[in-house]
Amino acid sequence: MTEHTPGEMVRLLTPDGERVPHPDYELESTPGELRGLYRDMVLARAADGEGVTLQRQGELALWPSLLGQEAAQIGSARALRDDDHVFPSYRDHGVALCRGLDPLHIFRLYRGVTHGGWDPAEHHFHLYTLVIGSQVLHATGYAMGVAADDAGTAVAVYFGDGATSQGDVSEAFNFAAVYNAPVVFFCQNNQWAISAGNERQFRAPIFRRAAGFGFPGVRVDGNDVLACLAVTRAALARARSGAGPMLIEAFTYRMGAHTTADDATRYRDPVEVEEWRGKDPIARLGLHLRKTGLADDEFFARTDREGADLAARLRSSVRAMPDPGLADAFGRTYGDEHPLVAEELAWFREYSASFAAAGEG
Amino acid sequence: MTRLREFKLPDVGEGLTEAEIVRWLVAPDDRVRDGMAVCEIETAKALVELPIPFDGRVHELHFEQGATVDVGAVLITVEEDPSPGGEPVLVGYGASEPAVRRRPRKRPDGEIRAAATPPVRKLAKDLGLDLATVVPTGPGGVVTREDVESAARSTAPEKRRIPVTGVRRAMARATTESAFTAPHVTEFLTVDVTRTMRLVDDLKADPEHADLRVTPLLLVAKALLVAVRRHPEINASWDEAGRAIVLHDAVHLGIAVATPRGLIVPNVKDAQARTLPELARALRDLTRTARSGRTEPGDLTGGTITITNIGVFGVDAGTPILNPGEAAILAVGAIRLKPWVHQGEVKPRHVVTLALSFDHRLVDGELGSKVLAGTGAVLERPERIIGWS
């Protein structure tokens, strides 16, 4: 098991909503910022829940739920500057939201009406990567470019515990270390790589792996949005200052199934799920806001309403999404017209038409 | 204007073609809202809840629970709410609901119905709770899921209740009645059945019996019938009211069969008069009919003695409970290859443990022992079938 020893994991907010100090990471935050983090997490959860529902209704082909990982995503994403560049995985809807990306882009992707969905330059938010771990290499290369340009910005890359078993991730770690690339490796360890638990992935805690490559690694309570914010902020500042990469392991839990095509009850102990339910990231910050009087019932009601409104907008927009034309699918390979693609498109049209003809006969 | 809308089974996995309806969470006439789970389905990949994509009142459920449904088939039709002001609001949030929905609805029988969403209603039913007894804390007196859960916690510690009906209920009643009226005694005997196993193999290999299902159980049945023939007093019933022991001429041989719906004990009528091939056919038909759930009530009554083959579950012995009205029941354990002293040497032999329970009101230890020993003796040397019957 990779259970942490006390003190090894950075935590600033307990599951009971109490602020606790940490010798290395401090966080000065205004009441408005705290409420903002809460609101972000609620919106992320609302959009995510709608993704699951729409998939069950046949509107989406697939949906990987972020449920339980809101603090890891929101905390780390709110540490970013607008000009930092982000490489997400495929479950990072909360990060997308913080980057200002309209979540509808993600819904288009999982509906299968687009291959990519958005302009990565617009929000400094790269396309989702469904290949496990490959974006960690892309981010490292990009960060090496940032350093070469002397841009003074940082790169953040998101990946899961399962990705750490990929060679790509180890290669990226090594390149980043050797080239002192300004990249923050943000690993959301949600304990489960589909049905493979941590003990089937590694024997040493993920964060300790960084030491072997020659850069710092930190484990943070991934359900504590304040700790995630503080640690990521420090790691990004460090990267921008030219001190090189850092690995953050956000220790969290995937409350839902791997995706809508998975049934986690087949391989997971419900006791474990219940235990993590008690560490819910939103409830935790909510408790803190109530205890300290930084938010009232009206705030919570308004925030929930905002979440519901977002879900409603997504629902009606997704249902109204038109299917893409064939030309769109064939028009993305080359910038200009290409004789081979034109030939293939013509063949495909004929082939599709043959079904209609057979159906009539 | 109302109109009917259909919700078709979507592909909830990646490239799935069908799903099984595990259970409905709503019933006809229930109100549903966009996003509310209406049924639980199991696909090749997962067990999931299906949320319906519109508001309204359930008009029809198109499939029974347990049905396997193709993707694209209509699962449920919903009568959309009449919309006084143009198109219905696509999304329910924010819009206030008609107040009438929050009041208890009068049903045709005049009973006041507590307000709750269908899933909560279903939960209460599953937990065996009367919704009317649950204190509502939801807006407008609606019973919430938390209310039901906390009521369940305060009334009962159990997590899950399975309604006992049909075959299960019959089994519970029969075993209780039997266990607490007939004083049971169980005796055990472990015998070497190697020769019987050889005979089973020989019979199987005989082209004459190609259409028969020759099993060790068939030979056990025959052995018991031979023992009963030598000790017919075991084939009897206790008549409490008439203060008498009723001896039966015919042996109606019961066989305990595990079916998908539970345990049933159909019997082979006049088993004593059947030849071995006839008995084999009767046993085959009886278990086949039982497993497909088509056993006639007449085949379940009138049994006089029973065999239960617990060996199929890999266990060696047990203390079977008598089928009510019968004097004896034979449990057959798993036939195992074991080291056994045979003709003065330790050899690997096929060995089985037999357990005979009998009703001590009418069967004493001597009779019970003779029947058990006789059955075992036939299985040890199956040629005794010829000598003893």
XYZ file of C-alpha atoms in Angstrom:
750
model
C 0.000 0.000 0.000
C 1.013 3.560 -0.530
C -0.641 4.905 2.565
C 1.005 8.105 3.658
C 2.496 8.696 7.047
C 1.132 11.665 9.001
C 2.845 14.868 8.119
C 3.791 13.645 4.684
C 0.712 15.158 3.088
C 0.163 18.898 2.917
C -3.173 19.889 4.367
C -4.525 23.328 5.222
C -8.187 22.462 5.738
C -9.374 19.398 7.662
C -12.431 17.372 6.660
C -14.192 19.116 9.553
C -13.608 22.480 7.934
C -10.873 23.651 10.303
C -7.918 25.656 8.985
C -4.580 24.183 10.052
C -1.143 25.742 9.538
C 1.679 24.159 7.546
C 5.341 25.081 7.984
C 6.107 25.215 4.237
C 2.860 26.305 2.635
C 0.832 29.272 3.725
C -2.213 30.691 2.076
C -3.461 34.221 2.470
C -6.963 34.327 1.076
C -9.779 36.813 1.157
C -13.359 35.739 1.934
C -14.194 36.469 -1.691
C -11.491 34.114 -2.920
C -12.699 31.340 -0.624
C -16.269 31.759 -1.823
C -14.969 31.782 -5.380
C -13.247 28.428 -4.888
C -16.440 27.011 -3.448
C -18.468 28.301 -6.367
C -15.991 26.875 -8.892
C -16.228 23.445 -7.314
C -20.027 23.513 -7.269
C -20.160 24.541 -10.927
C -17.665 21.840 -11.882
C -19.717 19.213 -10.095
C -22.940 20.428 -11.681
C -21.511 20.350 -15.200
C -19.991 16.949 -14.547
C -23.223 15.485 -13.199
C -24.992 16.696 -16.305
C -22.414 14.871 -18.405
C -23.253 11.582 -16.702
C -26.996 12.156 -17.079
C -26.761 13.101 -20.750
C -24.675 10.040 -21.471
C -27.294 7.838 -19.820
C -29.914 9.466 -21.984
C -27.967 8.596 -25.088
C -26.920 12.177 -25.838
C -23.214 11.586 -25.234
C -21.087 8.631 -26.241
C -19.058 8.665 -23.052
C -18.404 10.736 -19.958
C -15.507 10.454 -17.498
C -16.755 11.884 -14.233
C -14.585 14.098 -12.038
C -16.792 13.580 -8.984
C -14.623 13.768 -5.865
C -11.715 15.475 -7.579
C -13.110 19.009 -7.579
C -10.635 20.373 -5.024
C -7.595 18.977 -6.820
C -8.715 20.503 -10.112
C -10.049 23.841 -8.912
C -7.295 24.452 -6.372
C -4.513 23.780 -8.847
C -6.195 25.593 -11.748
C -6.848 28.723 -9.681
C -3.105 28.859 -8.963
C -2.408 29.360 -12.682
C -1.833 32.669 -14.372
C -3.723 33.368 -17.578
C -0.538 33.089 -19.628
C 0.553 29.762 -18.148
C -0.158 26.906 -20.532
C -2.120 23.842 -19.449
C -2.086 20.297 -20.801
C -5.113 18.422 -19.490
C -5.955 14.741 -19.508
C -9.583 13.812 -20.253
C -11.291 14.181 -16.856
C -10.187 17.728 -16.100
C -13.498 19.505 -16.619
C -12.932 21.620 -13.513
C -9.607 22.881 -14.837
C -11.286 23.700 -18.147
C -13.942 25.709 -16.344
C -11.307 27.739 -14.487
C -9.463 28.422 -17.737
C -12.616 30.041 -19.063
C -13.346 27.333 -21.607
C -17.047 26.964 -22.348
C -17.830 23.460 -21.054
C -19.944 22.896 -24.152
C -16.688 22.281 -26.013
C -16.090 19.245 -23.831
C -19.624 18.016 -24.338
C -19.129 18.279 -28.101
C -16.055 16.116 -27.808
C -17.830 13.414 -25.813
C -20.848 13.591 -28.087
C -18.530 12.751 -30.919
C -19.376 15.737 -33.081
C -15.823 17.062 -33.037
C -12.384 15.517 -32.941
C -10.845 18.179 -30.802
C -13.119 21.009 -29.996
C -11.345 24.218 -29.140
C -8.416 26.478 -29.922
C -5.709 25.671 -27.354
C -4.192 29.140 -27.756
C -7.371 30.943 -26.782
C -7.363 29.986 -23.106
C -3.849 28.546 -22.942
C -5.644 25.260 -22.449
C -4.542 22.400 -24.631
C -6.859 19.784 -26.142
C -7.939 16.847 -24.013
C -5.634 13.864 -24.390
C -7.255 10.456 -24.228
C -4.038 8.538 -24.769
C -2.779 7.823 -21.277
C 0.160 9.941 -20.238
C 1.312 11.205 -23.628
C 0.415 14.806 -22.771
C 3.094 14.748 -20.074
C 5.718 14.563 -22.814
C 3.945 17.268 -24.841
C 3.901 19.552 -21.819
C 7.571 18.968 -21.119
C 8.490 19.776 -24.701
C 6.294 22.850 -24.593
C 7.915 23.937 -21.326
C 11.364 23.514 -22.856
C 10.152 25.862 -25.601
C 8.825 28.338 -23.058
C 12.222 28.343 -21.374
C 13.989 28.777 -24.714
C 11.752 31.788 -25.414
C 12.487 33.089 -21.934
C 8.744 33.675 -21.688
C 8.630 33.753 -17.885
C 5.532 31.584 -17.804
C 4.958 28.078 -16.548
C 3.353 24.930 -17.911
C 1.069 22.647 -15.941
C 0.218 19.120 -16.969
C -2.524 16.942 -15.514
C -2.427 13.174 -15.406
C -3.635 10.329 -13.228
C -2.088 7.631 -11.090
C -2.500 5.127 -13.907
C -0.439 7.300 -16.245
C 2.561 7.016 -13.941
C 2.913 3.425 -15.145
C 3.532 4.710 -18.670
C 7.056 5.120 -19.937
C 6.088 8.520 -21.353
C 5.705 9.927 -17.870
C 9.133 8.745 -16.727
C 10.712 10.077 -19.909
C 9.012 13.410 -19.387
C 10.216 13.573 -15.781
C 13.771 12.979 -16.889
C 13.726 15.472 -19.767
C 12.136 18.116 -17.563
C 14.786 17.604 -14.907
C 17.703 17.588 -17.307
C 16.464 20.656 -19.195
C 15.217 22.393 -16.066
C 11.887 22.878 -17.835
C 9.335 25.171 -16.154
C 6.690 22.474 -15.838
C 4.516 21.451 -12.917
C 3.504 17.800 -13.008
C 0.114 17.608 -11.354
C -0.868 14.018 -10.718
C -4.378 13.390 -9.457
C -3.976 10.103 -7.641
C -7.618 9.059 -7.473
C -6.587 5.587 -6.304
C -7.992 3.717 -9.293
C -6.670 3.259 -12.817
C -9.973 1.943 -14.132
C -10.102 -1.254 -12.048
C -6.430 -1.375 -11.036
C -5.803 0.017 -7.580
C -2.666 1.834 -6.479
C -1.010 -1.339 -5.235
C -1.200 -2.724 -8.762
C 0.479 0.393 -10.183
C 3.429 1.160 -7.938
C 4.998 0.315 -4.590
C 6.606 3.653 -3.703
C 4.355 6.711 -3.362
C 4.180 8.680 -6.607
C 5.478 11.958 -5.159
C 8.711 10.298 -4.003
C 9.502 9.347 -7.556
C 10.531 12.944 -8.307
C 13.551 12.669 -6.022
C 14.978 9.951 -8.237
C 14.827 12.295 -11.224
C 16.286 15.176 -9.276
C 13.408 17.534 -8.551
C 11.058 18.010 -5.613
C 7.868 16.054 -5.178
C 5.056 16.849 -2.748
C 1.956 15.005 -1.734
C -1.026 17.215 -1.054
C -4.462 16.408 0.299
C -6.296 16.362 -3.008
C -9.651 16.968 -1.349
C -8.383 20.141 0.281
C -8.794 22.939 -2.226
C -6.697 25.358 -0.174
C -3.731 23.006 0.065
C -3.935 22.268 -3.665
C -3.998 25.990 -4.397
C -1.084 26.821 -2.073
C 1.187 24.010 -3.221
C 0.511 24.520 -6.940
C 1.014 28.262 -6.584
C 4.419 27.637 -5.012
C 5.370 25.086 -7.660
C 4.385 27.431 -10.511
C 6.296 30.349 -8.987
C 9.291 28.088 -8.657
C 9.022 27.011 -12.289
C 8.634 30.576 -13.564
C 11.697 31.637 -11.557
C 13.793 29.112 -13.488
C 14.233 26.611 -10.657
C 12.819 23.763 -12.741
C 10.047 21.199 -12.529
C 8.108 19.927 -9.560
C 5.777 16.987 -9.037
C 2.574 17.357 -7.066
C 0.648 14.260 -6.126
C -2.888 15.235 -5.197
C -4.140 12.394 -3.015
C -7.820 12.169 -3.862
C -10.530 9.708 -4.864
C -12.652 9.005 -7.894
C -16.133 8.771 -6.409
C -17.749 7.627 -9.629
C -16.896 4.913 -12.094
C -13.913 5.333 -14.414
C -16.289 6.417 -17.160
C -19.945 5.830 -17.904
C -18.891 2.563 -19.575
C -17.517 1.212 -16.297
C -19.091 -0.283 -13.185
C -16.872 0.434 -10.194
C -18.998 -1.648 -7.840
C -17.538 -4.738 -9.444
C -14.049 -4.123 -8.123
C -14.302 -1.590 -5.330
C -15.239 -2.035 -1.710
C -18.242 0.193 -0.938
C -16.741 0.804 2.507
C -13.821 2.556 0.855
C -16.167 4.775 -1.152
C -18.132 5.677 1.969
C -14.920 6.545 3.791
C -13.979 8.988 1.054
C -17.471 10.425 0.965
C -16.673 11.754 4.408
C -13.791 13.729 2.919
C -15.883 15.480 0.296
C -14.040 18.573 -0.959
C -17.105 20.768 -1.400
C -18.670 19.883 1.942
C -15.325 20.595 3.595
C -14.991 24.139 2.321
C -18.708 24.703 2.837
C -18.324 23.790 6.511
C -15.424 26.184 6.840
C -17.351 29.022 5.218
C -20.297 28.440 7.543
C -18.199 28.090 10.695
C -16.321 31.271 10.009
C -19.406 33.125 8.898
C -17.863 33.920 5.516
C -20.935 32.698 3.673
C -24.621 32.567 4.516
C -27.572 30.438 3.409
C -28.313 32.887 0.662
C -24.823 32.362 -0.799
C -25.146 28.585 -0.753
C -28.618 28.703 -2.298
C -27.461 31.115 -4.988
C -24.433 28.969 -5.789
C -26.525 25.819 -6.060
C -28.894 27.693 -8.345
C -25.980 28.762 -10.519
C -24.916 25.134 -10.777
C -28.419 24.089 -11.731
C -28.630 26.852 -14.326
C -25.329 25.793 -15.839
C -26.520 22.190 -15.985
C -29.774 23.306 -17.594
C -27.972 25.331 -20.227
C -25.671 22.422 -21.020
C -28.605 20.032 -21.227
C -30.636 22.060 -23.665
C -27.576 23.007 -25.739
C -26.343 19.434 -26.015
C -29.767 18.194 -27.099
C -29.816 20.823 -29.794
C -26.335 20.057 -31.130
C -26.460 19.220 -34.831
C -24.612 16.239 -36.233
C -21.515 17.255 -38.162
C -21.475 16.882 -41.931
C -19.312 14.274 -43.569
C -17.257 16.964 -45.203
C -16.311 18.222 -41.773
C -14.850 14.868 -40.757
C -12.948 14.556 -44.034
C -11.887 18.188 -44.110
C -9.628 18.143 -41.079
C -6.718 16.117 -42.337
C -5.212 18.598 -44.811
C -5.463 22.351 -44.850
C -6.246 22.366 -48.560
C -8.155 20.001 -50.795
C -6.402 16.728 -51.404
C -7.179 14.292 -54.246
C -6.889 11.169 -52.077
C -9.194 12.572 -49.387
C -11.666 13.646 -52.082
C -11.624 10.126 -53.502
C -12.181 8.605 -50.057
C -15.040 10.977 -49.319
C -16.721 10.069 -52.620
C -16.322 6.371 -51.857
C -17.702 6.802 -48.352
C -20.762 8.693 -49.639
C -21.488 5.884 -52.065
C -20.949 3.269 -49.363
C -23.309 5.041 -46.944
C -25.928 5.377 -49.665
C -25.783 1.617 -50.291
C -27.252 1.014 -46.813
C -30.197 3.268 -47.520
C -30.796 1.423 -50.801
C -30.579 -1.971 -49.099
C -32.966 -0.782 -46.393
C -35.554 0.247 -48.966
C -35.369 -3.073 -50.812
C -52.890 19.192 -25.058
C -51.025 16.161 -23.841
C -48.787 14.106 -25.997
C -46.916 10.881 -25.527
C -43.161 10.820 -25.676
C -41.056 7.728 -25.954
C -37.775 7.081 -24.192
C -35.737 4.570 -26.091
C -32.914 2.494 -24.630
C -29.723 4.369 -25.481
C -26.319 2.781 -25.853
C -25.028 3.528 -22.367
C -21.698 1.860 -22.919
C -19.500 1.898 -25.953
C -21.066 -0.137 -28.718
C -23.502 -2.114 -26.597
C -26.490 -3.675 -28.328
C -28.741 -4.717 -25.466
C -29.406 -4.411 -21.764
C -31.417 -6.169 -19.109
C -34.001 -4.258 -17.109
C -33.037 -5.027 -13.535
C -35.829 -3.030 -11.963
C -38.209 -0.211 -12.589
C -37.981 2.730 -10.244
C -41.296 4.169 -11.411
C -44.759 2.804 -12.080
C -47.496 3.903 -14.477
C -49.074 7.175 -13.417
C -45.978 8.257 -11.478
C -44.664 11.711 -12.212
C -41.202 11.915 -13.708
C -38.877 14.848 -14.237
C -36.088 15.395 -16.674
C -32.959 13.748 -15.306
C -34.808 11.481 -12.868
C -33.798 7.807 -12.810
C -36.643 5.614 -14.049
C -35.027 2.207 -14.168
C -31.907 0.261 -13.423
C -30.407 -1.640 -16.294
C -27.539 -4.036 -16.539
C -25.435 -4.173 -19.663
C -22.483 -6.360 -20.453
C -20.409 -3.669 -18.786
C -22.250 -2.131 -15.923
C -25.303 -1.799 -13.759
C -26.587 1.753 -14.200
C -29.606 3.924 -13.592
C -31.280 5.496 -16.594
C -32.460 9.084 -16.235
C -35.426 10.069 -18.365
C -34.987 13.102 -20.626
C -38.368 14.786 -20.130
C -41.072 15.699 -17.620
C -44.493 14.145 -17.387
C -46.524 11.248 -16.127
C -45.643 7.631 -16.833
C -48.065 6.244 -19.408
C -46.623 2.797 -19.968
C -43.651 0.637 -19.075
C -42.999 -1.433 -22.165
C -40.998 -4.250 -20.618
C -41.135 -6.391 -17.515
C -38.302 -6.506 -15.045
C -35.784 -9.082 -16.148
C -36.436 -8.496 -19.839
C -33.510 -8.134 -22.202
C -34.036 -5.135 -24.427
C -32.324 -4.096 -27.639
C -30.752 -0.668 -27.866
C -33.255 1.599 -29.586
C -36.355 -0.178 -28.246
C -38.961 2.002 -26.542
C -38.627 1.476 -22.791
C -41.237 3.797 -21.454
C -43.816 6.262 -22.735
C -44.557 9.407 -20.831
C -47.556 11.649 -21.122
C -46.159 15.125 -21.288
C -47.654 17.703 -19.026
C -50.280 19.889 -20.649
C -48.637 23.205 -21.296
C -50.938 26.143 -20.711
C -48.430 28.673 -21.976
C -46.936 27.298 -25.151
C -44.118 24.760 -25.110
C -43.253 23.210 -21.778
C -40.151 24.559 -20.109
C -37.466 22.190 -21.223
C -35.625 22.397 -17.965
C -37.287 22.344 -14.588
C -34.879 24.354 -12.507
C -35.991 27.776 -11.467
C -39.543 27.428 -12.694
C -41.977 27.089 -9.822
C -44.024 23.959 -9.789
C -47.785 23.830 -9.607
C -48.690 23.901 -5.936
C -50.983 20.923 -6.292
C -47.986 18.661 -6.758
C -46.822 19.349 -3.269
C -50.123 18.397 -1.655
C -50.981 14.852 -0.779
C -52.840 13.365 -3.714
C -56.170 11.690 -3.161
C -56.209 8.307 -4.774
C -59.378 6.735 -6.152
C -59.742 4.666 -2.986
C -59.744 7.851 -0.934
C -56.427 7.103 0.742
C -54.213 10.125 1.253
C -50.867 9.576 -0.371
C -47.741 11.036 1.195
C -45.817 13.259 -1.216
C -42.540 11.780 -2.396
C -40.728 11.216 -5.646
C -41.043 7.740 -7.130
C -37.469 6.699 -6.284
C -38.062 7.666 -2.672
C -41.381 5.843 -2.780
C -39.597 2.805 -4.124
C -36.907 3.074 -1.457
C -39.545 3.161 1.276
C -41.219 0.121 -0.217
C -37.939 -1.758 -0.412
C -37.208 -0.928 3.197
C -40.669 -2.054 4.224
C -41.651 1.400 5.417
C -45.081 2.948 5.150
C -44.481 6.392 3.666
C -47.359 7.819 5.668
C -45.434 7.069 8.864
C -42.314 8.938 7.735
C -41.902 12.488 8.997
C -41.376 14.730 5.944
C -38.790 17.501 6.050
C -38.767 18.460 2.369
C -40.302 21.670 1.033
C -44.084 21.583 1.181
C -44.172 18.395 3.227
C -42.407 16.205 0.719
C -40.803 13.056 2.101
C -37.144 13.103 1.075
C -34.693 10.258 0.639
C -32.967 11.313 3.878
C -36.291 11.149 5.726
C -36.876 7.599 4.579
C -33.329 6.583 5.359
C -33.400 8.011 8.845
C -36.804 6.453 9.510
C -35.417 3.124 8.360
C -32.418 3.523 10.643
C -34.607 4.168 13.631
C -36.910 1.238 12.993
C -34.682 -1.522 11.784
C -30.971 -2.254 11.636
C -31.049 -4.319 8.450
C -29.663 -3.040 5.200
C -31.773 -4.853 2.663
C -35.065 -6.675 2.681
C -36.014 -9.401 0.263
C -39.738 -10.040 0.061
C -40.408 -13.740 0.601
C -43.025 -15.003 -1.792
C -43.823 -18.039 -3.891
C -41.432 -20.929 -3.735
C -39.268 -19.372 -1.041
C -42.253 -18.803 1.169
C -43.455 -22.350 0.619
C -40.027 -23.669 1.514
C -39.902 -21.589 4.691
C -43.327 -22.776 5.754
C -42.661 -26.448 4.979
C -39.297 -26.623 6.731
C -40.578 -24.803 9.814
C -43.625 -27.006 10.066
C -41.573 -30.132 9.661
C -38.693 -29.166 11.929
C -40.969 -28.244 14.826
C -43.490 -31.079 14.619
C -41.491 -34.154 13.655
C -38.733 -35.168 16.090
C -35.799 -35.574 13.722
C -32.998 -38.088 14.062
C -30.164 -38.184 11.552
C -27.771 -41.079 11.014
C -24.690 -41.169 8.826
C -23.025 -43.886 6.818
C -19.930 -43.630 4.662
C -19.724 -46.264 1.959
C -17.422 -47.357 -0.820
C -19.382 -46.833 -4.060
C -16.610 -47.740 -6.481
C -18.608 -50.629 -7.922
C -21.645 -48.421 -8.352
C -19.525 -45.881 -10.205
C -18.270 -48.676 -12.440
C -21.847 -49.783 -13.074
C -22.815 -46.211 -13.935
C -19.960 -46.123 -16.460
C -20.973 -49.489 -17.913
C -24.587 -48.430 -18.282
C -23.541 -45.160 -19.888
C -21.359 -47.074 -22.349
C -24.158 -49.490 -23.240
C -25.660 -48.454 -26.619
C -28.958 -49.843 -25.371
C -29.118 -46.966 -22.872
C -27.776 -44.268 -25.132
C -30.889 -42.143 -24.658
C -30.767 -42.378 -20.855
C -29.144 -40.097 -18.377
C -27.455 -42.590 -16.085
C -26.115 -40.857 -13.006
C -24.943 -41.937 -9.567
C -28.146 -40.337 -8.246
C -30.178 -42.814 -10.302
C -28.402 -45.692 -8.592
C -28.848 -44.053 -5.180
C -32.568 -43.793 -5.910
C -32.663 -47.436 -6.931
C -30.715 -48.450 -3.820
C -33.125 -46.566 -1.570
C -36.082 -48.190 -3.317
C -34.529 -51.605 -2.740
C -34.017 -50.791 0.951
C -37.603 -49.559 1.235
C -38.807 -52.802 -0.351
C -37.024 -54.741 2.394
C -38.265 -52.379 5.133
C -41.621 -51.075 3.902
C -42.511 -49.567 7.313
C -40.244 -46.622 6.473
C -42.626 -45.630 3.657
C -45.179 -44.194 6.025
C -46.798 -41.102 7.511
C -47.743 -39.983 10.989
C -51.436 -39.234 11.433
C -51.635 -37.052 14.522
C -55.405 -36.625 14.448
C -56.148 -40.298 13.861
C -53.385 -41.425 16.241
C -52.134 -43.825 13.628
C -49.216 -44.633 11.388
C -50.280 -44.726 7.763
C -48.300 -47.216 5.695
C -48.121 -46.472 1.977
C -48.104 -49.201 -0.634
C -46.723 -46.996 -3.382
C -43.406 -45.200 -3.088
C -43.704 -41.681 -4.443
C -40.045 -40.741 -4.484
C -39.347 -37.043 -3.961
C -36.237 -35.371 -5.375
C -35.191 -31.992 -3.977
C -34.403 -29.690 -6.892
C -32.780 -26.268 -6.684
C -34.527 -24.039 -9.226
C -33.958 -20.374 -10.044
C -37.032 -19.587 -7.953
C -36.020 -21.705 -4.962
C -36.109 -25.259 -3.677
C -38.937 -27.570 -4.740
C -39.477 -31.290 -4.156
C -41.407 -32.924 -6.991
C -41.881 -36.684 -6.730
C -41.828 -39.663 -9.068
C -45.112 -41.492 -8.667
C -44.992 -45.276 -8.114
C -41.221 -45.312 -8.201
C -41.153 -48.839 -6.717
C -42.782 -50.222 -9.849
C -40.431 -48.656 -12.343
C -37.572 -50.370 -14.121
C -34.196 -48.662 -14.025
C -34.607 -47.063 -17.490
C -38.113 -45.881 -16.544
C -36.789 -44.400 -13.333
C -33.967 -42.684 -15.237
C -36.445 -41.082 -17.640
C -38.741 -40.035 -14.810
C -35.884 -38.390 -12.901
C -34.672 -36.588 -16.010
C -38.137 -35.267 -16.831
C -38.794 -34.259 -13.259
C -35.640 -32.162 -12.839
C -35.955 -30.674 -16.296
C -39.555 -29.631 -15.688
C -38.694 -28.255 -12.265
C -35.780 -26.128 -13.506
C -37.911 -24.614 -16.259
C -40.516 -23.730 -13.633
C -43.281 -25.881 -15.158
C -43.751 -28.473 -12.413
C -47.434 -29.377 -11.974
C -48.842 -28.960 -8.445
C -49.740 -32.666 -8.433
C -46.090 -33.596 -8.741
C -45.284 -31.590 -5.623
C -47.764 -33.381 -3.349
C -48.195 -36.938 -2.181
C -44.504 -37.771 -1.788
C -43.664 -40.580 0.639
C -39.859 -40.465 0.910
C -37.261 -38.023 -0.437
C -33.695 -37.824 -1.675
C -31.701 -34.596 -1.550
C -28.476 -34.559 -3.507
C -26.342 -32.089 -1.585
C -23.207 -33.590 -3.112
C -23.722 -31.431 -6.201
C -22.801 -28.463 -4.014
C -19.524 -30.136 -3.060
C -20.406 -30.964 0.552
C -20.075 -34.315 2.277
C -23.020 -34.555 4.628
C -25.841 -32.732 6.346
C -28.910 -33.255 8.480
C -31.809 -32.898 6.064
C -35.229 -31.718 7.226
C -38.097 -34.035 6.376
C -40.533 -33.106 3.664
C -43.744 -32.596 5.691
C -45.807 -35.789 5.953
C -42.919 -38.094 5.137
C -41.021 -40.388 7.502
C -37.542 -40.275 5.984
C -35.222 -38.234 3.794
C -31.863 -39.313 2.428
C -29.080 -36.766 1.843
C -26.362 -37.821 -0.577
C -22.971 -36.153 -0.186
C -20.264 -35.596 -2.783
C -18.718 -38.755 -4.194
C -14.990 -38.415 -3.652
C -11.953 -40.473 -4.506
C -10.374 -41.234 -1.118
C -7.831 -43.600 0.396
C -9.931 -46.532 1.645
C -9.159 -49.958 3.050
C -10.289 -52.376 0.381
C -9.554 -56.104 0.736
C -6.917 -55.382 3.374
C -5.097 -52.701 1.428
C -5.347 -48.937 1.263
C -6.598 -48.072 -2.205
C -8.097 -45.022 -3.855
C -11.849 -45.689 -3.843
C -14.983 -43.701 -4.606
C -16.575 -42.944 -1.264
C -19.787 -41.163 -0.327
C -21.481 -40.239 2.928
C -25.198 -40.890 3.206
C -27.322 -39.177 5.838
C -30.794 -40.380 6.661
C -33.127 -38.227 8.742
C -36.270 -39.877 10.026
C -39.314 -39.041 12.106
C -38.798 -40.736 15.444
C -42.506 -40.831 16.154
C -42.884 -43.663 13.688
C -39.351 -44.766 12.827
C -37.109 -46.000 15.588
C -33.353 -46.276 15.508
C -33.422 -49.889 14.438
C -35.650 -49.320 11.424
C -33.858 -46.157 10.408
C -30.470 -47.868 10.694
C -31.614 -50.829 8.635
C -32.864 -48.613 5.826
C -29.658 -46.581 5.799
C -27.415 -49.656 6.029
C -29.466 -51.387 3.334
C -29.154 -48.444 0.977
C -25.432 -48.342 1.586
C -25.099 -52.082 1.078
C -26.723 -51.863 -2.341
C -24.410 -49.041 -3.367
C -21.385 -51.000 -2.166
C -22.452 -54.054 -4.175
C -24.999 -52.974 -6.751
C -25.594 -56.589 -7.829
C -27.769 -56.722 -4.695
C -30.372 -54.894 -6.745
C -30.892 -58.244 -8.421
C -30.703 -60.315 -5.280
C -32.896 -58.102 -3.103
C -35.623 -57.047 -5.453
